[in-house]
Short mmCIF file of C-alpha atoms and ligand atoms in Angstrom, two decimals:
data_model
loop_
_atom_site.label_atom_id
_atom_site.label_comp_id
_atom_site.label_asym_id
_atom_site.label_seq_id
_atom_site.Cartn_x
_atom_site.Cartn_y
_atom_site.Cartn_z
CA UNK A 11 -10.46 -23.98 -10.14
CA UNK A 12 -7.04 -22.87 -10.94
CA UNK A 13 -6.48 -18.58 -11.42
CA UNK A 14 -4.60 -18.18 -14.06
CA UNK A 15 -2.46 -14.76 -13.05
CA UNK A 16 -1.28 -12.15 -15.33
CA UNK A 17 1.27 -9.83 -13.48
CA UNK A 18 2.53 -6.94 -15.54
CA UNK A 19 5.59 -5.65 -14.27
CA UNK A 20 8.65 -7.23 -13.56
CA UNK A 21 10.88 -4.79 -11.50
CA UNK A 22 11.34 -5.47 -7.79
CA UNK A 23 7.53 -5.58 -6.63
CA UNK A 24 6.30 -7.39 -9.57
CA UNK A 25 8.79 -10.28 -9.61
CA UNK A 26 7.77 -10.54 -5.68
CA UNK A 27 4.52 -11.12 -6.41
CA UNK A 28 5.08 -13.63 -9.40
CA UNK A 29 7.63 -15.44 -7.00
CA UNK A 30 4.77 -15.57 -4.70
CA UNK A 31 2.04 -16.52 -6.85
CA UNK A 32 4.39 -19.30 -8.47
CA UNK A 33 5.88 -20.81 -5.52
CA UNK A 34 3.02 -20.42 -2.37
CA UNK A 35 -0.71 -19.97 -3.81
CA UNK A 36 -1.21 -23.87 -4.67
CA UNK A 37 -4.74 -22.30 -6.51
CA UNK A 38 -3.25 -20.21 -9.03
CA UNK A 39 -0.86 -20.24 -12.02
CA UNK A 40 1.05 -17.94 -13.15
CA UNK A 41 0.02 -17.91 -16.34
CA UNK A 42 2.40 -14.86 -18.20
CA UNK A 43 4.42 -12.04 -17.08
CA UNK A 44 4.33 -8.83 -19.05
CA UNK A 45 7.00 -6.18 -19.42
CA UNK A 46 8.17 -3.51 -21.41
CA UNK A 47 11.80 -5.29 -20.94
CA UNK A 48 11.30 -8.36 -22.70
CA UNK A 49 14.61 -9.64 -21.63
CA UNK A 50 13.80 -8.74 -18.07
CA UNK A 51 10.02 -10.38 -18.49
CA UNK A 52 12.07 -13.57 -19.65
CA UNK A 53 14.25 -13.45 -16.87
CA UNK A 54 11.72 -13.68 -14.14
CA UNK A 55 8.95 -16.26 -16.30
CA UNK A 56 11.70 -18.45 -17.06
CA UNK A 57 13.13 -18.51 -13.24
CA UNK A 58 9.34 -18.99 -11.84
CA UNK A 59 8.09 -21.35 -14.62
CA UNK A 60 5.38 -18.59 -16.18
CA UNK A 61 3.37 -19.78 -19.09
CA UNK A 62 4.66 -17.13 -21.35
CA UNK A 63 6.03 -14.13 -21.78
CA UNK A 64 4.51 -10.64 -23.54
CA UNK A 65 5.28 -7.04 -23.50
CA UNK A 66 1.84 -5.73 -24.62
CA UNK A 67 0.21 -5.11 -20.90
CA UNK A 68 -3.53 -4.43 -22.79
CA UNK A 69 -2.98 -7.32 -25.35
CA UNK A 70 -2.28 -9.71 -21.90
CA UNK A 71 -5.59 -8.13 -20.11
CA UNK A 72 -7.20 -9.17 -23.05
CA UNK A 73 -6.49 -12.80 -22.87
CA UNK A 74 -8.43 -15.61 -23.13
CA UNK A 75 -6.14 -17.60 -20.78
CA UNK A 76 -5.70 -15.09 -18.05
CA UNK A 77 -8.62 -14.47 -15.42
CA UNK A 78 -6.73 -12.03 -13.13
CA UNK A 79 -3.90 -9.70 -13.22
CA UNK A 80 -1.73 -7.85 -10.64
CA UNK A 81 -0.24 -4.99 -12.02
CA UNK A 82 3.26 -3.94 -10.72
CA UNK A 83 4.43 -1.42 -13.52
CA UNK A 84 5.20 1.92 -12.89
CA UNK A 85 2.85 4.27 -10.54
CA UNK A 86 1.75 6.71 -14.13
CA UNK A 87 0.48 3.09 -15.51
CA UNK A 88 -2.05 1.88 -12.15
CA UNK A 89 -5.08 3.53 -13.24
CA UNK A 90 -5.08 3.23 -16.86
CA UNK A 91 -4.45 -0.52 -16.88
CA UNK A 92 -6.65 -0.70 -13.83
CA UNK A 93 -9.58 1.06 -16.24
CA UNK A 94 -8.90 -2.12 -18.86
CA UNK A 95 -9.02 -4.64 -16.45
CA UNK A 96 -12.22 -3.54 -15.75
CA UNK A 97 -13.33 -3.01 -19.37
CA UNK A 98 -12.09 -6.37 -20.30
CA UNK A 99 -13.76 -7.92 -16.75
CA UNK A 100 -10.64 -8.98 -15.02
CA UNK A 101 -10.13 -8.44 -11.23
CA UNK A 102 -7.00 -6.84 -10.63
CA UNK A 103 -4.79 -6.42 -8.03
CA UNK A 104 -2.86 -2.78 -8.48
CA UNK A 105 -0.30 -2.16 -6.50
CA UNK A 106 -0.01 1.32 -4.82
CA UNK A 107 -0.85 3.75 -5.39
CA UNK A 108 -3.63 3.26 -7.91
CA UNK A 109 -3.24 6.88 -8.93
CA UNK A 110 -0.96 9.99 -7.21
CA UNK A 111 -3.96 12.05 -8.95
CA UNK A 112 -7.05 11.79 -7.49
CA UNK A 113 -9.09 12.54 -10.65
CA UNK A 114 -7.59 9.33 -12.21
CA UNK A 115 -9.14 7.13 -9.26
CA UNK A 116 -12.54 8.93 -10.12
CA UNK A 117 -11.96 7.65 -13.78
CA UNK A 118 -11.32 4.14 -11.90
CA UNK A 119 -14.68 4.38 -9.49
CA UNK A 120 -16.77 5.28 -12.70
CA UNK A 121 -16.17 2.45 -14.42
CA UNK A 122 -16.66 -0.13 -11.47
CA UNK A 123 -19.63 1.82 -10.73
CA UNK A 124 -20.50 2.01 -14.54
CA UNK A 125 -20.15 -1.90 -14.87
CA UNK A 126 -21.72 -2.51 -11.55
CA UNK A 127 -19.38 -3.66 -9.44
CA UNK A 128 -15.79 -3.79 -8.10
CA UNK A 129 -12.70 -4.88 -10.09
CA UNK A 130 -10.04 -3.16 -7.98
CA UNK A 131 -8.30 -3.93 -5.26
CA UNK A 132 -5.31 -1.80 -4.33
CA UNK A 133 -2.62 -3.05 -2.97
CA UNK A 134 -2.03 -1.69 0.66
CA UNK A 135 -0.74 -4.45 2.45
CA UNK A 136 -0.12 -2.93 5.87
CA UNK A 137 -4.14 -4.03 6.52
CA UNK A 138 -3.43 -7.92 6.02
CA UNK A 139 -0.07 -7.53 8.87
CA UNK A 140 -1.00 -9.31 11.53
CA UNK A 141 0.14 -6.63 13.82
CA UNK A 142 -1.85 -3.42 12.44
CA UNK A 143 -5.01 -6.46 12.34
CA UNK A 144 -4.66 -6.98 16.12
CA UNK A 145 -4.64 -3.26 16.80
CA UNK A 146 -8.20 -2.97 14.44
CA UNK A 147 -9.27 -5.72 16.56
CA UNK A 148 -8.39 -4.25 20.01
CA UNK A 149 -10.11 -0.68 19.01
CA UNK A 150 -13.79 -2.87 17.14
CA UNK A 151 -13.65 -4.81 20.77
CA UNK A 152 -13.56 -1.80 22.99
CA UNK A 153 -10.08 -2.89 24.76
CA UNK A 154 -8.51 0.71 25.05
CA UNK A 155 -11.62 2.44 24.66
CA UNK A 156 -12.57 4.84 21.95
CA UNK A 157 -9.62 6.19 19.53
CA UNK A 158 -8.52 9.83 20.55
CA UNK A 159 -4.89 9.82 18.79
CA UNK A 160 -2.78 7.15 16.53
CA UNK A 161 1.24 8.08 16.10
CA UNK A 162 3.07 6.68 13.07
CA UNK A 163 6.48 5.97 12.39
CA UNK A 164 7.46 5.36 8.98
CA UNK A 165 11.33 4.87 8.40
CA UNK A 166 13.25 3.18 5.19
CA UNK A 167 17.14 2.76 5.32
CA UNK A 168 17.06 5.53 2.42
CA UNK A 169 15.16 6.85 -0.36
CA UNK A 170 14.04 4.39 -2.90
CA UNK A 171 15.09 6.69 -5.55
CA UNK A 172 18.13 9.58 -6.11
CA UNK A 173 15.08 12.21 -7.72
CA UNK A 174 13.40 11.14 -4.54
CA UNK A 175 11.53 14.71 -2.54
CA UNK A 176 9.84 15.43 0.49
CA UNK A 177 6.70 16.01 -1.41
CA UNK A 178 7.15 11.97 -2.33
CA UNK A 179 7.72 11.49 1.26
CA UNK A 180 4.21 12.55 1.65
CA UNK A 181 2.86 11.27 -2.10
CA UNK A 182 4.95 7.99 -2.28
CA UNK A 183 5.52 6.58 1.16
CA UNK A 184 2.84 8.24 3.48
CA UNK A 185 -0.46 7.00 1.58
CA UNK A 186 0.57 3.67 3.64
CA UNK A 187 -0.02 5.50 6.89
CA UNK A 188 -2.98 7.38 5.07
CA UNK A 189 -4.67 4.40 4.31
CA UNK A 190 -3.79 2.50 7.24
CA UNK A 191 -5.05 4.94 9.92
CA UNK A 192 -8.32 4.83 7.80
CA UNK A 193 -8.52 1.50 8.08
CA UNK A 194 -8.37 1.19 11.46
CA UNK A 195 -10.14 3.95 13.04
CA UNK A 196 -13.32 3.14 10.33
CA UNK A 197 -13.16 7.40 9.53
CA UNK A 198 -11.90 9.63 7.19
CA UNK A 199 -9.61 12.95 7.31
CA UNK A 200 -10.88 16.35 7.56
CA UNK A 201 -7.07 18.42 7.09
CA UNK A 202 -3.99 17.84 7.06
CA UNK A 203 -0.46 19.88 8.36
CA UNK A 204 3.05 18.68 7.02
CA UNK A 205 6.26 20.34 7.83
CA UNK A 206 9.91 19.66 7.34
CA UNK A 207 13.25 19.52 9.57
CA UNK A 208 16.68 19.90 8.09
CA UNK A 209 19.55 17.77 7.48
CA UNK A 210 22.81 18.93 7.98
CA UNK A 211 23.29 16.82 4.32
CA UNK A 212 21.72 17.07 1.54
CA UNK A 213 19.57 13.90 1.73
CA UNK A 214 15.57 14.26 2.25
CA UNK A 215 14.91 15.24 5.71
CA UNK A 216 11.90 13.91 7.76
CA UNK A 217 8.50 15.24 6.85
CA UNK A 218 6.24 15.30 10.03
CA UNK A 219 1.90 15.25 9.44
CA UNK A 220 -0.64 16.04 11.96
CA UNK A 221 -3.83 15.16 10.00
CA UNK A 222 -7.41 15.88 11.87
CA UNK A 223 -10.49 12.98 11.47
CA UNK A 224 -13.96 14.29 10.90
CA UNK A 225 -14.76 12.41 13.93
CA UNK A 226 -12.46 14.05 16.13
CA UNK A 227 -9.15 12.48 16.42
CA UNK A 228 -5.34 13.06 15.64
CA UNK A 229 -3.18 11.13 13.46
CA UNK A 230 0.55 11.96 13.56
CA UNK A 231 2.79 10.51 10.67
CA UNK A 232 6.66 10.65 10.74
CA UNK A 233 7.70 9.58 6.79
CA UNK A 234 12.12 9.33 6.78
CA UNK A 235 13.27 7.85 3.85
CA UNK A 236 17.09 8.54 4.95
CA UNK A 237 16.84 6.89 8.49
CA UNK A 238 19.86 5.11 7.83
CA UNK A 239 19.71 2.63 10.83
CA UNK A 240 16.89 0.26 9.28
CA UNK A 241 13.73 -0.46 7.61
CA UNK A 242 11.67 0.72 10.88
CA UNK A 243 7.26 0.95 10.91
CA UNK A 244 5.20 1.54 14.09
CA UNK A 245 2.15 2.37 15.03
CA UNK A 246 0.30 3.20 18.70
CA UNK A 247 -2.93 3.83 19.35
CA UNK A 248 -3.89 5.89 21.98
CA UNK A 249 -7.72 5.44 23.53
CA UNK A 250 -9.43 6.54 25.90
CA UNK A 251 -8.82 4.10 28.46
CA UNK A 252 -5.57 2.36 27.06
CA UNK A 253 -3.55 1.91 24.56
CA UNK A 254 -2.01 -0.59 21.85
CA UNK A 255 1.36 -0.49 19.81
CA UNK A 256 2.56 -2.62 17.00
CA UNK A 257 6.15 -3.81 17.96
CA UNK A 258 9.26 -3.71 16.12
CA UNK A 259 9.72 -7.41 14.30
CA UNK A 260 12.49 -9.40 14.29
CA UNK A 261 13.29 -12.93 14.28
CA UNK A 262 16.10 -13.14 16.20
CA UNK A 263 18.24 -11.61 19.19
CA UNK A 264 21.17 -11.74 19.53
CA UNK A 265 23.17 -11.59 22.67
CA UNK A 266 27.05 -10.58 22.71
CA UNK A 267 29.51 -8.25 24.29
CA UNK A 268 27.21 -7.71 27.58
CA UNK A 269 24.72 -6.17 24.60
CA UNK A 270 21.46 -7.54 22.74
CA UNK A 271 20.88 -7.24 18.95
CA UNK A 272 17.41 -6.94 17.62
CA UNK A 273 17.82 -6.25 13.72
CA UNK A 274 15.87 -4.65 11.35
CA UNK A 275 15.08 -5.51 8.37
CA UNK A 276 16.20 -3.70 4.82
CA UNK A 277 12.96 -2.85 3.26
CA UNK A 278 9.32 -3.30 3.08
CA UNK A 279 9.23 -6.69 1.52
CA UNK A 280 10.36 -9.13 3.99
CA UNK A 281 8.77 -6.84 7.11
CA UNK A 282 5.50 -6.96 5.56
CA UNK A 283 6.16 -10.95 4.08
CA UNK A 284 2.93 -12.53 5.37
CA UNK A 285 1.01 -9.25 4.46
CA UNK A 286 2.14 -9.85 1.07
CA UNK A 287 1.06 -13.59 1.52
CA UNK A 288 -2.35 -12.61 3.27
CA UNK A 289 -3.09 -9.82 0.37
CA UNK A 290 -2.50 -12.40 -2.24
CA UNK A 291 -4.57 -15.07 -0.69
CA UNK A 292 -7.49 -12.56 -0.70
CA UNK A 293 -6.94 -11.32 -3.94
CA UNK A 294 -7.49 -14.95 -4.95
CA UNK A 295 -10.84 -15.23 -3.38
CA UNK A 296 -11.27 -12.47 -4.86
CA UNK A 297 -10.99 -13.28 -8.44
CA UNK A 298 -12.44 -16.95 -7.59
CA UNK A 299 -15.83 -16.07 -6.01
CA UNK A 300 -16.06 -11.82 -6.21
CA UNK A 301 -16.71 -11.20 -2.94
CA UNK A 302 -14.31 -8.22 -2.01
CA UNK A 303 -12.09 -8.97 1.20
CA UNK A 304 -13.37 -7.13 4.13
CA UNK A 305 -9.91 -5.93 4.90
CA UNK A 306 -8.26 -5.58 1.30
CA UNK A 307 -8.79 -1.46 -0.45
CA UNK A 308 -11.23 -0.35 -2.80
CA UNK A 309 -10.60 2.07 -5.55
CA UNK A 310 -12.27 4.40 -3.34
CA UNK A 311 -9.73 3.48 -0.87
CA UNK A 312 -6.95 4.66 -3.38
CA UNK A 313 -8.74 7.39 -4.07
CA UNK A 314 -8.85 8.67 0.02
CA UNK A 315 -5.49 8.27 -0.12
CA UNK A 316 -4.65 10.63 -3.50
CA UNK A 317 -6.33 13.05 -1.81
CA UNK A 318 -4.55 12.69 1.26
CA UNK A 319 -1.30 12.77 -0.36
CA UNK A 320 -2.41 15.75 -2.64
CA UNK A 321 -3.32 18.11 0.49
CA UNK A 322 -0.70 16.97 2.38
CA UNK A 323 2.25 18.19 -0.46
CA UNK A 324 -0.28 21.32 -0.63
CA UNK A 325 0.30 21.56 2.88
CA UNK A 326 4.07 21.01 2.86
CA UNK A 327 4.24 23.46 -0.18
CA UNK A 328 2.52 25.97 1.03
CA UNK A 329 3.17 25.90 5.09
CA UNK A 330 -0.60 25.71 6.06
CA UNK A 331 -3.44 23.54 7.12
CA UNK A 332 -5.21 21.77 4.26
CA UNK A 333 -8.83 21.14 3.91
CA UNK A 334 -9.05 17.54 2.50
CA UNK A 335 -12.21 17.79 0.65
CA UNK A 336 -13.52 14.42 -1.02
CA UNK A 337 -16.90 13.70 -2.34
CA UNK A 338 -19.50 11.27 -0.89
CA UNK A 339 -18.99 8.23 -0.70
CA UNK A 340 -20.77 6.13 -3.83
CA UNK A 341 -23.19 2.90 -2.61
CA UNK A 342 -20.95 0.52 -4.20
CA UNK A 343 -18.21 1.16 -1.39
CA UNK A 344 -20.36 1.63 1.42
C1 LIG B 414 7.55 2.28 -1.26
O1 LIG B 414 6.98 2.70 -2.49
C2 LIG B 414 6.58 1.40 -0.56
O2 LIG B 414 5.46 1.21 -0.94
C3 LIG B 414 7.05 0.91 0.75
O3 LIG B 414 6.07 0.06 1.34
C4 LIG B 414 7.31 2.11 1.63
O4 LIG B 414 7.80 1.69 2.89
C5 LIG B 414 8.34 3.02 0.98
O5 LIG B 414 8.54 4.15 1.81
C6 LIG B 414 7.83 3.48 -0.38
O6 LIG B 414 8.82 4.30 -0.99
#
């Protein structure tokens, strides 16, 4: 059976993920691409060999010939069209976050819960990167022991936008290590601390989090979106009786001048390349069979995260610790 994809959304992510559902996921199609910028929809169906074209994201959801969608339009429009995929019974892959305001992914959870089960999967990749998958691994298997602390370093070449803030360091860029942490300890945050340095520019400075688990452990989160030097994202994990660390990636080395080169890369989408691969090969299962991928995110998932992010720019705001205060968690996530 062929999936016939949707993606709405044709900026930088969403033409990604058409290029990757056109060119490496033999059992789909990609059936139309949707965007407000019909010339800019045209561009990108035309170069990948969509179906068709539209501009009318609900009118697309609709349609007869499309049984998923990934949506890739701006952040304000995740949980709204994530709410019609679901009313029109299309799984849907939303790219992060699936709402900055955690009310919106309660809107999300009601209807998956209202129509029994789940449409959404969000789309934090860092859980299908090989790398942050071997440290899960190493922690479920008892290698280092149990977790006590996990450090994260977050670091793009600059900030993805000029309006960009440090409150979006913590609401845009840190849900990644929100989520991720999540993921791999198997717990979920009980307060969160975020401060600031200073930059002798005027460029967003580093925002530093110490968030607490309500099982006892520390998660640290560095978030610069001005590091300059590279596209840079670690992770260790500390245990009780070792320890593992994801390593920096690159291809190559090179050797010259009595010096070696290891280079970075220049954003999130070729680092995290096979987790965009992996994600997308799950989503597919996904929308083929509905069995939800052990490792992919939930709408609650995206909802632990809003809250995260929320506290955390309450805590950054207001220079205090931050109860983060979610409620229980509904049977159809368990
Ligand atoms: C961006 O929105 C992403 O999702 C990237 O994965 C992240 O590295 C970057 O900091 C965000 O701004």
């Amino acid at each position: 059976m062929t999936i016939r994809i949707a993606v709405i959304g044709a900026g930088l992510m969403g033409a990604d993920h058409a290029r990757i559902v056109a060119e490496e996921m033999p059992g789909a199609r990609l059936q139309v691409v949707c965007d407000r910028d019909a010339a800019r929809a045209r561009s990108v169906a035309e170069a990948l060999g969509a179906a068709d074209v539209a501009s009318d994201p609900e009118a697309v959801i609709a349609r007869a010939d499309v049984d998923a969608v990934v949506v890739a339009s701006p952040d304000p429009t995740h949980a709204p069209l994530s709410l019609a995929c679901i009313r029109a019974g299309r799984r849907v892959l939303c790219e992060k976050p699936l709402s900055q305001a955690p009310a919106e992914c309660l809107e999300v959870m009601a209807a998956e819960q209202a129509a029994g089960a789940r449409f959404v999967m969000v789309g934090f990749m860092r859980r299908f990167d090989p790398a942050l998958a071997a440290m899960r691994a190493a922690l479920a298997e008892g290698r280092i022991g149990r977790a006590l602390v996990m450090h994260n370093l977050h670091r793009n070449v600059e900030t993805p936008a000029a309006d960009f803030t440090g409150a979006m360091a913590i609401t845009n860029s840190a849900p990644h290590e929100f989520d991720a942490a999540r993921h791999v300890l198997g717990t979920d945050y009980a307060a969160i601390s975020a401060w600031q340095a200073r930059r002798s520019d005027d460029r967003v400075a580093p925002v530093v989090m110490v968030l607490e688990t309500t099982d006892g452990q520390i998660v640290t989160v560095e978030v610069n979106n001005n590091a300059a030097y590279g596209y840079d994202v670690r992770a260790e994990l500390v245990g009780e009786t070792g320890g593992i660390a994801t390593n920096h990636l690159a291809h190559t080395r090179t050797d010259a001048g009595r010096a070696a080169c290891l280079p970075y890369d220049a954003d999130w989408r070729p680092r995290y390349a096979e987790a965009y691969r992996r994600q997308m090969r799950a989503f597919l299962r996904f929308a083929a069979t509905g069995a939800f991928p052990e490792a992919a995110a939930s709408a609650w998932d995206g909802y632990a995260a809003a809250v995260a992010a929320e506290a955390g720019a309450r805590a950054l705001a207001e220079g205090r610790r931050v109860p983060v205060e979610m409620i229980a968690l509904p049977e159809l996530y368990a």
